[in-house]
Short mmCIF file of C-alpha atoms in Angstrom, two decimals:
data_model
loop_
_atom_site.label_atom_id
_atom_site.label_comp_id
_atom_site.label_asym_id
_atom_site.label_seq_id
_atom_site.Cartn_x
_atom_site.Cartn_y
_atom_site.Cartn_z
CA UNK A 5 116.83 130.31 108.92
CA UNK A 6 114.63 133.34 108.23
CA UNK A 7 111.76 133.86 110.68
CA UNK A 8 108.70 136.08 110.39
CA UNK A 9 106.21 136.54 113.22
CA UNK A 10 102.72 137.71 112.26
CA UNK A 11 101.15 139.25 115.38
CA UNK A 12 97.57 140.07 116.36
CA UNK A 13 95.85 138.30 113.50
CA UNK A 14 92.28 137.11 113.18
CA UNK A 15 92.98 133.74 111.59
CA UNK A 16 90.27 132.32 109.33
CA UNK A 17 90.83 128.62 108.77
CA UNK A 18 88.98 125.28 108.79
CA UNK A 19 85.54 126.75 109.48
CA UNK A 20 86.59 128.94 112.38
CA UNK A 21 87.95 132.36 113.30
CA UNK A 22 90.33 132.94 116.19
CA UNK A 23 92.82 135.55 117.35
CA UNK A 24 96.42 134.49 117.32
CA UNK A 25 99.97 134.79 116.02
CA UNK A 26 101.74 132.83 113.27
CA UNK A 27 105.45 132.09 113.37
CA UNK A 28 106.99 131.38 109.97
CA UNK A 29 110.34 129.62 109.88
CA UNK A 30 111.91 129.39 106.46
CA UNK A 31 109.19 128.35 104.05
CA UNK A 32 106.78 126.80 106.54
CA UNK A 33 104.45 127.61 109.40
CA UNK A 34 106.32 126.67 112.56
CA UNK A 35 103.75 127.65 115.19
CA UNK A 36 100.20 128.98 115.55
CA UNK A 37 99.36 130.24 119.02
CA UNK A 38 98.52 133.27 121.12
CA UNK A 39 101.22 135.63 122.40
CA UNK A 40 104.15 134.12 120.52
CA UNK A 41 107.38 135.99 121.16
CA UNK A 42 110.72 135.81 119.35
CA UNK A 43 114.00 137.67 119.66
CA UNK A 44 115.10 136.74 116.16
CA UNK A 45 111.98 136.98 113.96
CA UNK A 46 110.91 139.92 111.83
CA UNK A 47 107.66 141.05 113.47
CA UNK A 48 104.69 142.12 111.34
CA UNK A 49 101.82 143.41 113.48
CA UNK A 50 98.64 143.12 111.40
CA UNK A 51 96.52 144.80 114.12
CA UNK A 52 93.43 142.65 113.96
CA UNK A 53 93.40 142.12 110.19
CA UNK A 54 92.20 138.79 108.85
CA UNK A 55 94.80 136.21 107.85
CA UNK A 56 93.61 133.60 105.34
CA UNK A 57 95.38 130.72 103.61
CA UNK A 58 96.74 131.78 100.25
CA UNK A 59 94.10 131.51 97.54
CA UNK A 60 94.41 128.57 95.11
CA UNK A 61 93.04 129.47 91.67
CA UNK A 62 92.34 126.31 89.69
CA UNK A 63 91.72 128.04 86.35
CA UNK A 64 93.82 130.81 84.80
CA UNK A 65 95.10 131.65 81.32
CA UNK A 66 98.44 133.44 81.66
CA UNK A 67 99.04 133.44 77.87
CA UNK A 68 102.59 132.09 77.78
CA UNK A 69 103.86 130.85 75.37
CA UNK A 70 102.73 132.47 72.16
CA UNK A 71 100.20 135.07 73.35
CA UNK A 72 102.45 137.20 75.54
CA UNK A 73 101.24 140.52 74.14
CA UNK A 74 98.21 139.86 76.42
CA UNK A 75 100.16 138.74 79.51
CA UNK A 76 102.74 136.22 80.64
CA UNK A 77 103.48 134.02 83.62
CA UNK A 78 105.59 136.72 85.29
CA UNK A 79 103.16 139.61 84.82
CA UNK A 80 99.98 137.76 85.71
CA UNK A 81 101.39 135.81 88.67
CA UNK A 82 102.65 139.14 89.97
CA UNK A 83 99.14 140.57 89.66
CA UNK A 84 97.87 137.51 91.50
CA UNK A 85 100.06 138.49 94.47
CA UNK A 86 98.10 141.73 94.79
CA UNK A 87 94.93 139.65 94.91
CA UNK A 88 96.11 137.18 97.55
CA UNK A 89 96.38 134.30 95.06
CA UNK A 90 99.48 132.30 95.96
CA UNK A 91 98.88 129.26 93.74
CA UNK A 92 97.55 128.94 90.21
CA UNK A 93 96.77 126.22 87.69
CA UNK A 94 97.23 127.42 84.14
CA UNK A 95 95.32 126.15 81.12
CA UNK A 96 96.66 124.47 77.97
CA UNK A 97 95.25 126.71 75.19
CA UNK A 98 98.49 128.60 74.59
CA UNK A 99 100.52 128.67 71.37
CA UNK A 100 101.81 126.02 71.02
CA UNK A 101 99.16 124.16 72.96
CA UNK A 102 100.10 122.10 76.02
CA UNK A 103 99.13 118.79 74.48
CA UNK A 104 102.44 116.90 74.69
CA UNK A 105 104.55 116.03 77.71
CA UNK A 106 107.43 117.94 76.12
CA UNK A 107 105.42 121.17 75.89
CA UNK A 108 104.10 120.66 79.43
CA UNK A 109 107.62 120.41 80.82
CA UNK A 110 108.69 123.47 78.81
CA UNK A 111 106.00 125.47 80.62
CA UNK A 112 107.26 124.21 83.97
CA UNK A 113 110.77 125.37 83.08
CA UNK A 114 109.44 128.81 82.12
CA UNK A 115 107.46 129.10 85.33
CA UNK A 116 110.45 128.03 87.43
CA UNK A 117 112.33 131.07 86.11
CA UNK A 118 109.53 133.64 86.09
CA UNK A 119 106.56 132.87 88.34
CA UNK A 120 105.90 134.84 91.53
CA UNK A 121 103.22 132.35 92.67
CA UNK A 122 103.21 128.57 93.09
CA UNK A 123 102.26 126.90 89.85
CA UNK A 124 101.03 123.90 88.01
CA UNK A 125 99.48 123.32 84.60
CA UNK A 126 96.68 121.32 83.04
CA UNK A 127 97.47 118.99 80.17
CA UNK A 128 95.19 119.47 77.16
CA UNK A 129 93.29 116.54 75.73
CA UNK A 130 92.55 116.60 72.00
CA UNK A 131 90.90 114.39 69.41
CA UNK A 132 94.26 112.81 68.60
CA UNK A 133 96.65 112.79 71.60
CA UNK A 134 95.22 109.91 73.65
CA UNK A 135 98.47 107.92 73.61
CA UNK A 136 100.43 110.92 74.88
CA UNK A 137 97.86 111.45 77.61
CA UNK A 138 98.23 107.82 78.72
CA UNK A 139 101.97 108.39 79.20
CA UNK A 140 101.37 111.29 81.60
CA UNK A 141 102.31 110.55 85.22
CA UNK A 142 99.40 111.22 87.59
CA UNK A 143 101.61 113.44 89.77
CA UNK A 144 103.12 115.42 86.92
CA UNK A 145 100.59 118.24 86.87
CA UNK A 146 97.17 119.38 88.11
CA UNK A 147 95.14 117.27 85.73
CA UNK A 148 93.58 117.02 82.28
CA UNK A 149 91.64 119.80 80.52
CA UNK A 150 89.04 119.11 77.84
CA UNK A 151 87.34 121.86 75.87
CA UNK A 152 83.97 120.31 75.09
CA UNK A 153 83.02 123.72 73.69
CA UNK A 154 85.37 125.86 71.62
CA UNK A 155 87.13 128.77 73.26
CA UNK A 156 90.31 130.80 72.83
CA UNK A 157 92.80 128.60 70.97
CA UNK A 158 90.15 126.29 69.44
CA UNK A 159 91.03 123.11 71.33
CA UNK A 160 87.57 121.68 70.78
CA UNK A 161 87.31 117.96 71.55
CA UNK A 162 84.20 116.69 69.75
CA UNK A 163 84.94 113.04 68.97
CA UNK A 164 82.71 111.20 71.44
CA UNK A 165 84.60 107.95 71.05
CA UNK A 166 87.85 109.69 71.96
CA UNK A 167 86.23 111.53 74.87
CA UNK A 168 85.06 108.24 76.37
CA UNK A 169 88.51 106.73 75.92
CA UNK A 170 90.04 109.71 77.73
CA UNK A 171 87.56 109.33 80.57
CA UNK A 172 88.55 105.66 80.87
CA UNK A 173 92.31 106.24 80.55
CA UNK A 174 93.32 108.47 83.46
CA UNK A 175 93.09 108.59 87.25
CA UNK A 176 93.66 112.35 87.15
CA UNK A 177 90.98 114.99 87.53
CA UNK A 178 89.43 115.77 84.15
CA UNK A 179 88.39 119.43 84.08
CA UNK A 180 85.95 120.39 81.35
CA UNK A 181 84.71 123.47 79.56
CA UNK A 182 81.12 122.43 78.81
CA UNK A 183 79.18 124.15 76.02
CA UNK A 184 77.49 122.30 73.16
CA UNK A 185 79.15 123.46 69.96
CA UNK A 186 76.28 122.49 67.63
CA UNK A 187 73.80 124.57 69.61
CA UNK A 188 76.15 127.57 69.70
CA UNK A 189 76.82 127.46 65.97
CA UNK A 190 73.12 127.31 65.17
CA UNK A 191 72.42 130.24 67.49
CA UNK A 192 75.32 132.24 66.07
CA UNK A 193 74.11 131.74 62.51
CA UNK A 194 70.69 133.11 63.48
CA UNK A 195 72.14 136.27 65.03
CA UNK A 196 74.71 136.86 62.29
CA UNK A 197 71.90 136.70 59.75
CA UNK A 198 70.00 139.31 61.75
CA UNK A 199 72.84 141.67 62.75
CA UNK A 200 76.01 140.82 60.82
CA UNK A 201 79.16 141.26 62.92
CA UNK A 202 77.63 143.99 65.09
CA UNK A 203 75.55 141.68 67.30
CA UNK A 204 74.40 143.43 70.50
CA UNK A 205 76.28 142.13 73.55
CA UNK A 206 72.95 141.38 75.22
CA UNK A 207 72.63 138.49 72.74
CA UNK A 208 75.76 136.74 74.01
CA UNK A 209 73.93 134.61 76.62
CA UNK A 210 71.32 133.76 74.00
CA UNK A 211 74.01 132.52 71.61
CA UNK A 212 76.06 130.72 74.27
CA UNK A 213 72.82 129.73 75.90
CA UNK A 214 71.58 127.86 78.94
CA UNK A 215 70.66 125.00 76.63
CA UNK A 216 74.19 124.83 75.20
CA UNK A 217 75.67 124.65 78.70
CA UNK A 218 73.22 122.10 80.05
CA UNK A 219 73.44 119.74 77.07
CA UNK A 220 77.22 119.58 77.35
CA UNK A 221 77.60 119.43 81.14
CA UNK A 222 74.86 116.80 81.53
CA UNK A 223 76.52 114.62 78.85
CA UNK A 224 79.92 114.95 80.55
CA UNK A 225 78.41 114.01 83.91
CA UNK A 226 76.59 111.02 82.43
CA UNK A 227 79.83 109.83 80.87
CA UNK A 228 81.71 110.26 84.16
CA UNK A 229 79.09 108.15 85.91
CA UNK A 230 79.33 105.52 83.19
CA UNK A 231 83.13 105.32 83.23
CA UNK A 232 83.91 106.17 86.86
CA UNK A 233 86.11 109.07 85.77
CA UNK A 234 86.99 111.90 88.16
CA UNK A 235 85.24 114.91 86.58
CA UNK A 236 85.45 118.60 87.54
CA UNK A 237 83.15 120.91 85.55
CA UNK A 238 84.66 124.37 85.16
CA UNK A 239 82.79 127.71 85.29
CA UNK A 240 79.16 126.68 85.80
CA UNK A 241 77.06 129.62 84.59
CA UNK A 242 73.40 128.53 84.80
CA UNK A 243 71.05 127.70 87.60
CA UNK A 244 69.76 124.71 85.64
CA UNK A 245 73.16 123.02 85.73
CA UNK A 246 73.42 123.24 89.52
CA UNK A 247 70.81 120.46 89.84
CA UNK A 248 73.34 118.07 88.31
CA UNK A 249 75.63 118.13 91.35
CA UNK A 250 75.48 116.55 94.82
CA UNK A 251 75.88 118.03 98.29
CA UNK A 252 75.03 114.95 100.37
CA UNK A 253 78.56 113.54 100.59
CA UNK A 254 81.94 115.05 101.62
CA UNK A 255 84.10 116.57 98.92
CA UNK A 256 86.75 113.86 99.33
CA UNK A 257 84.15 111.28 98.31
CA UNK A 258 82.81 113.15 95.29
CA UNK A 259 83.73 111.85 91.86
CA UNK A 260 81.96 114.75 90.12
CA UNK A 261 82.59 118.33 91.25
CA UNK A 262 81.87 121.85 90.07
CA UNK A 263 83.46 125.28 89.95
CA UNK A 264 81.94 128.75 89.66
CA UNK A 265 83.84 131.87 88.62
CA UNK A 266 83.78 135.29 90.22
CA UNK A 267 82.31 137.03 87.18
CA UNK A 268 79.30 134.71 87.12
CA UNK A 269 78.71 135.48 90.81
CA UNK A 270 79.10 139.24 90.38
CA UNK A 271 77.65 140.34 87.04
CA UNK A 272 74.38 139.57 85.23
CA UNK A 273 73.04 140.14 81.72
CA UNK A 274 71.86 143.58 82.84
CA UNK A 275 75.52 144.66 82.97
CA UNK A 276 76.12 144.14 79.25
CA UNK A 277 74.62 147.56 78.51
CA UNK A 278 77.33 149.36 80.49
CA UNK A 279 80.25 146.88 80.33
CA UNK A 280 79.87 145.60 76.75
CA UNK A 281 82.55 143.22 75.51
CA UNK A 282 84.59 143.74 78.68
CA UNK A 283 82.35 141.14 80.33
CA UNK A 284 82.23 138.85 77.31
CA UNK A 285 83.19 135.42 78.68
CA UNK A 286 82.63 131.85 77.59
CA UNK A 287 80.38 130.56 79.08
CA UNK A 288 78.38 133.77 79.00
CA UNK A 289 77.25 135.73 82.03
CA UNK A 290 73.54 135.03 82.23
CA UNK A 291 70.48 136.27 84.16
CA UNK A 292 70.06 137.62 87.68
CA UNK A 293 68.12 134.45 88.50
CA UNK A 294 71.02 132.32 87.28
CA UNK A 295 73.38 134.35 89.47
CA UNK A 296 71.13 133.83 92.52
CA UNK A 297 70.92 130.11 91.85
CA UNK A 298 74.70 129.88 91.48
CA UNK A 299 75.10 131.51 94.89
CA UNK A 300 72.55 129.09 96.35
CA UNK A 301 74.46 126.10 94.96
CA UNK A 302 77.78 127.47 96.16
CA UNK A 303 76.51 128.02 99.68
CA UNK A 304 74.82 124.61 99.96
CA UNK A 305 77.93 122.84 98.58
CA UNK A 306 76.65 121.61 95.24
CA UNK A 307 79.35 123.90 93.80
CA UNK A 308 82.73 123.22 95.38
CA UNK A 309 85.24 125.83 94.16
CA UNK A 310 85.43 129.55 93.34
CA UNK A 311 87.96 130.43 90.61
CA UNK A 312 88.72 133.29 88.22
CA UNK A 313 89.17 131.96 84.66
CA UNK A 314 91.59 134.91 84.42
CA UNK A 315 92.06 135.44 80.68
CA UNK A 316 93.54 138.82 79.70
CA UNK A 317 93.19 140.42 76.29
CA UNK A 318 94.33 143.87 75.23
CA UNK A 319 91.85 146.74 75.25
CA UNK A 320 92.18 146.97 71.49
CA UNK A 321 91.18 143.34 71.11
CA UNK A 322 88.20 143.69 73.43
CA UNK A 323 86.99 146.95 71.88
CA UNK A 324 85.87 145.30 68.65
CA UNK A 325 82.52 144.27 67.26
CA UNK A 326 80.88 141.28 68.93
CA UNK A 327 82.05 138.63 66.47
CA UNK A 328 85.65 139.94 66.55
CA UNK A 329 86.06 140.62 70.29
CA UNK A 330 87.61 137.65 72.12
CA UNK A 331 86.03 136.21 75.24
CA UNK A 332 87.76 136.46 78.61
CA UNK A 333 89.02 139.09 80.99
CA UNK A 334 91.55 139.72 83.77
CA UNK A 335 90.47 138.80 87.32
CA UNK A 336 93.24 137.47 89.59
CA UNK A 337 93.90 140.83 91.29
CA UNK A 338 90.24 141.49 92.10
CA UNK A 339 88.66 138.08 92.74
CA UNK A 340 89.23 137.92 96.49
CA UNK A 341 88.23 141.57 97.09
CA UNK A 342 85.03 140.91 95.11
CA UNK A 343 84.14 137.84 97.19
CA UNK A 344 85.00 139.74 100.38
CA UNK A 345 82.56 142.42 99.26
CA UNK A 346 79.88 139.75 99.27
CA UNK A 347 80.99 138.87 102.81
CA UNK A 348 80.41 142.49 103.83
CA UNK A 349 76.97 142.33 102.21
CA UNK A 350 76.13 139.24 104.26
CA UNK A 351 75.97 136.89 101.26
CA UNK A 352 78.83 134.56 102.27
CA UNK A 353 80.81 133.98 105.46
CA UNK A 354 84.57 134.32 105.57
CA UNK A 355 84.82 130.69 106.59
CA UNK A 356 82.82 129.57 103.54
CA UNK A 357 84.87 131.81 101.22
CA UNK A 358 88.08 130.24 102.55
CA UNK A 359 86.60 126.77 102.11
CA UNK A 360 85.77 127.43 98.45
CA UNK A 361 88.93 129.33 97.50
CA UNK A 362 91.60 127.57 99.61
CA UNK A 363 90.65 124.28 101.26
CA UNK A 364 88.51 122.76 98.51
CA UNK A 365 90.94 123.27 95.60
CA UNK A 366 93.62 121.63 97.74
CA UNK A 367 91.34 118.68 98.49
CA UNK A 368 89.99 118.36 94.96
CA UNK A 369 93.41 118.33 93.25
CA UNK A 370 95.14 116.56 96.18
CA UNK A 371 97.70 119.33 96.56
CA UNK A 372 100.40 118.57 99.10
CA UNK A 373 100.70 120.78 102.23
CA UNK A 374 98.88 123.87 100.96
CA UNK A 375 95.42 125.39 101.23
CA UNK A 376 95.32 125.53 105.04
CA UNK A 377 96.93 127.41 107.91
CA UNK A 378 98.55 124.46 109.68
CA UNK A 379 101.82 123.94 111.49
CA UNK A 380 104.24 122.24 109.10
CA UNK A 381 102.42 123.42 105.98
CA UNK A 382 103.93 125.88 103.52
CA UNK A 383 103.44 129.47 104.67
CA UNK A 384 101.16 130.66 101.85
CA UNK A 385 99.19 133.41 103.59
CA UNK A 386 97.19 136.52 102.75
CA UNK A 387 96.47 139.41 105.11
CA UNK A 388 93.20 141.25 104.51
CA UNK A 389 92.64 144.71 105.95
CA UNK A 390 89.28 146.46 106.19
CA UNK A 391 90.48 149.43 104.17
CA UNK A 392 88.30 150.78 101.34
CA UNK A 393 89.88 151.34 97.93
CA UNK A 394 88.73 151.95 94.38
CA UNK A 395 89.93 150.05 91.32
CA UNK A 396 91.57 152.41 88.82
CA UNK A 397 94.06 152.22 85.99
CA UNK A 398 96.70 153.54 88.40
CA UNK A 399 96.48 150.48 90.68
CA UNK A 400 95.81 147.73 88.12
CA UNK A 401 98.70 145.25 87.97
CA UNK A 402 97.67 143.28 84.86
CA UNK A 403 99.84 143.65 81.78
CA UNK A 404 96.71 144.43 79.75
CA UNK A 405 96.07 147.46 81.98
CA UNK A 406 92.30 147.22 82.39
CA UNK A 407 89.70 145.52 84.57
CA UNK A 408 85.93 144.99 84.40
CA UNK A 409 85.95 146.25 88.01
CA UNK A 410 87.32 149.71 87.18
CA UNK A 411 85.47 152.27 89.27
CA UNK A 412 84.34 149.69 91.84
CA UNK A 413 85.07 150.47 95.50
CA UNK A 414 85.89 147.46 97.66
CA UNK A 415 85.77 147.52 101.46
CA UNK A 416 88.62 145.01 101.91
CA UNK A 417 92.18 145.30 100.67
CA UNK A 418 95.01 142.79 100.43
CA UNK A 419 97.83 144.22 102.55
CA UNK A 420 100.33 141.33 102.60
CA UNK A 421 100.83 138.15 100.58
CA UNK A 422 103.30 135.45 101.62
CA UNK A 423 104.47 132.70 99.25
CA UNK A 424 106.38 129.86 100.90
CA UNK A 425 107.22 132.17 103.80
CA UNK A 426 108.46 134.95 101.54
CA UNK A 427 106.75 138.36 101.81
CA UNK A 428 105.93 138.72 98.12
CA UNK A 429 103.59 141.72 98.32
CA UNK A 430 103.12 144.45 100.93
CA UNK A 431 100.76 147.43 100.64
CA UNK A 432 101.13 147.92 96.90
CA UNK A 433 104.83 147.05 96.74
CA UNK A 434 105.97 143.84 95.05
CA UNK A 435 109.10 141.98 96.07
CA UNK A 436 111.50 141.50 93.19
CA UNK A 437 112.53 138.14 94.62
CA UNK A 438 110.73 134.96 93.66
CA UNK A 439 110.13 132.05 95.99
CA UNK A 440 107.49 130.09 94.09
CA UNK A 441 107.38 126.30 93.81
CA UNK A 442 106.01 123.73 91.40
CA UNK A 443 103.04 122.08 93.07
CA UNK A 444 103.35 118.56 94.39
CA UNK A 445 100.47 116.18 94.94
CA UNK A 446 99.37 113.37 97.28
CA UNK A 447 97.94 110.90 94.75
#
């Protein structure tokens, strides 16, 4: 059985840092200790670099099937390796949409042949697939996704009777995109009347406004409380929404949880002038105050998870007028370096970053034997070196070939990524072998 010995690591795990070695045997962590020796293992001396659990990204759009000119499971999971993301949960707004058990299993088959990272998928709820949703086994996939505001693929669920039935019909985590469609359409009509298609990007957070977000997320939370459903609100973007969530009980006891994405923690509306449609996301990036309040809620545990909402589009698609340019952007390669930059700035501790990007997604989705550095767990690991580098087209791994972080210099670099004990990425070089698994759950 293949053995790898990681020597001289600073291990960041379960709210602590300690120096030690990690022995990998086959796909799992066999031993964590100081001064481990082995005559048979391949030795990788990381020379005091940090070793973290592999990042679990609970929200990505890898565009397969049907939108593969933007990216696919192979290309984007490969890019994730360069960003230390070893596990992803992909969203249902592909073409065709993942709204039947048949289409869900087809995606699993595709991923089994092409993914470089561990994988699962969310099953899309619609206005008319409740009976199919009821047939879904609670361990089949990550959970249910409801678009309570329209986004790429137009999977809007707006029948309130159906929404309540969905909330009452599943034990699985229901993840929601919360923006009030009526508010957005009214705002859009106002700005189209004023500007036509060439609406200034600075108007995006006024169209997809704080009010639109709060109306929708507060309604979803009220319904979850009414029905007892397990609700996870994706990509919170406003400070006002953070007051809707609790931090006075452990995550395992929470029935209502929240996620924030890297772009909402990094950018603000002041960046639209220089970045334009490249930072056009739904929900919109909002004010500096919103960004500060999101950080506050993340650090005091009202917000539970950091994710990417990785959603690549081609440059040609993004470089259109406001009403034509799609929302979304590529992030899996640069999410961890961006959060580590905030560690260097003193905004967040490494332990807290690991909690939000590794431990908490594993707890929230009840993922089996991942998200921690523990003996017996799968060896999903990322090695982080303090080695400055600058994002450029030459080192971007996304199929779409661009990043909103182009020109940004990060102080930390991903040097090694292990997936189930396999060295999948090392100093800019990708392994051509795949050793990814379908996620399993303890439910």
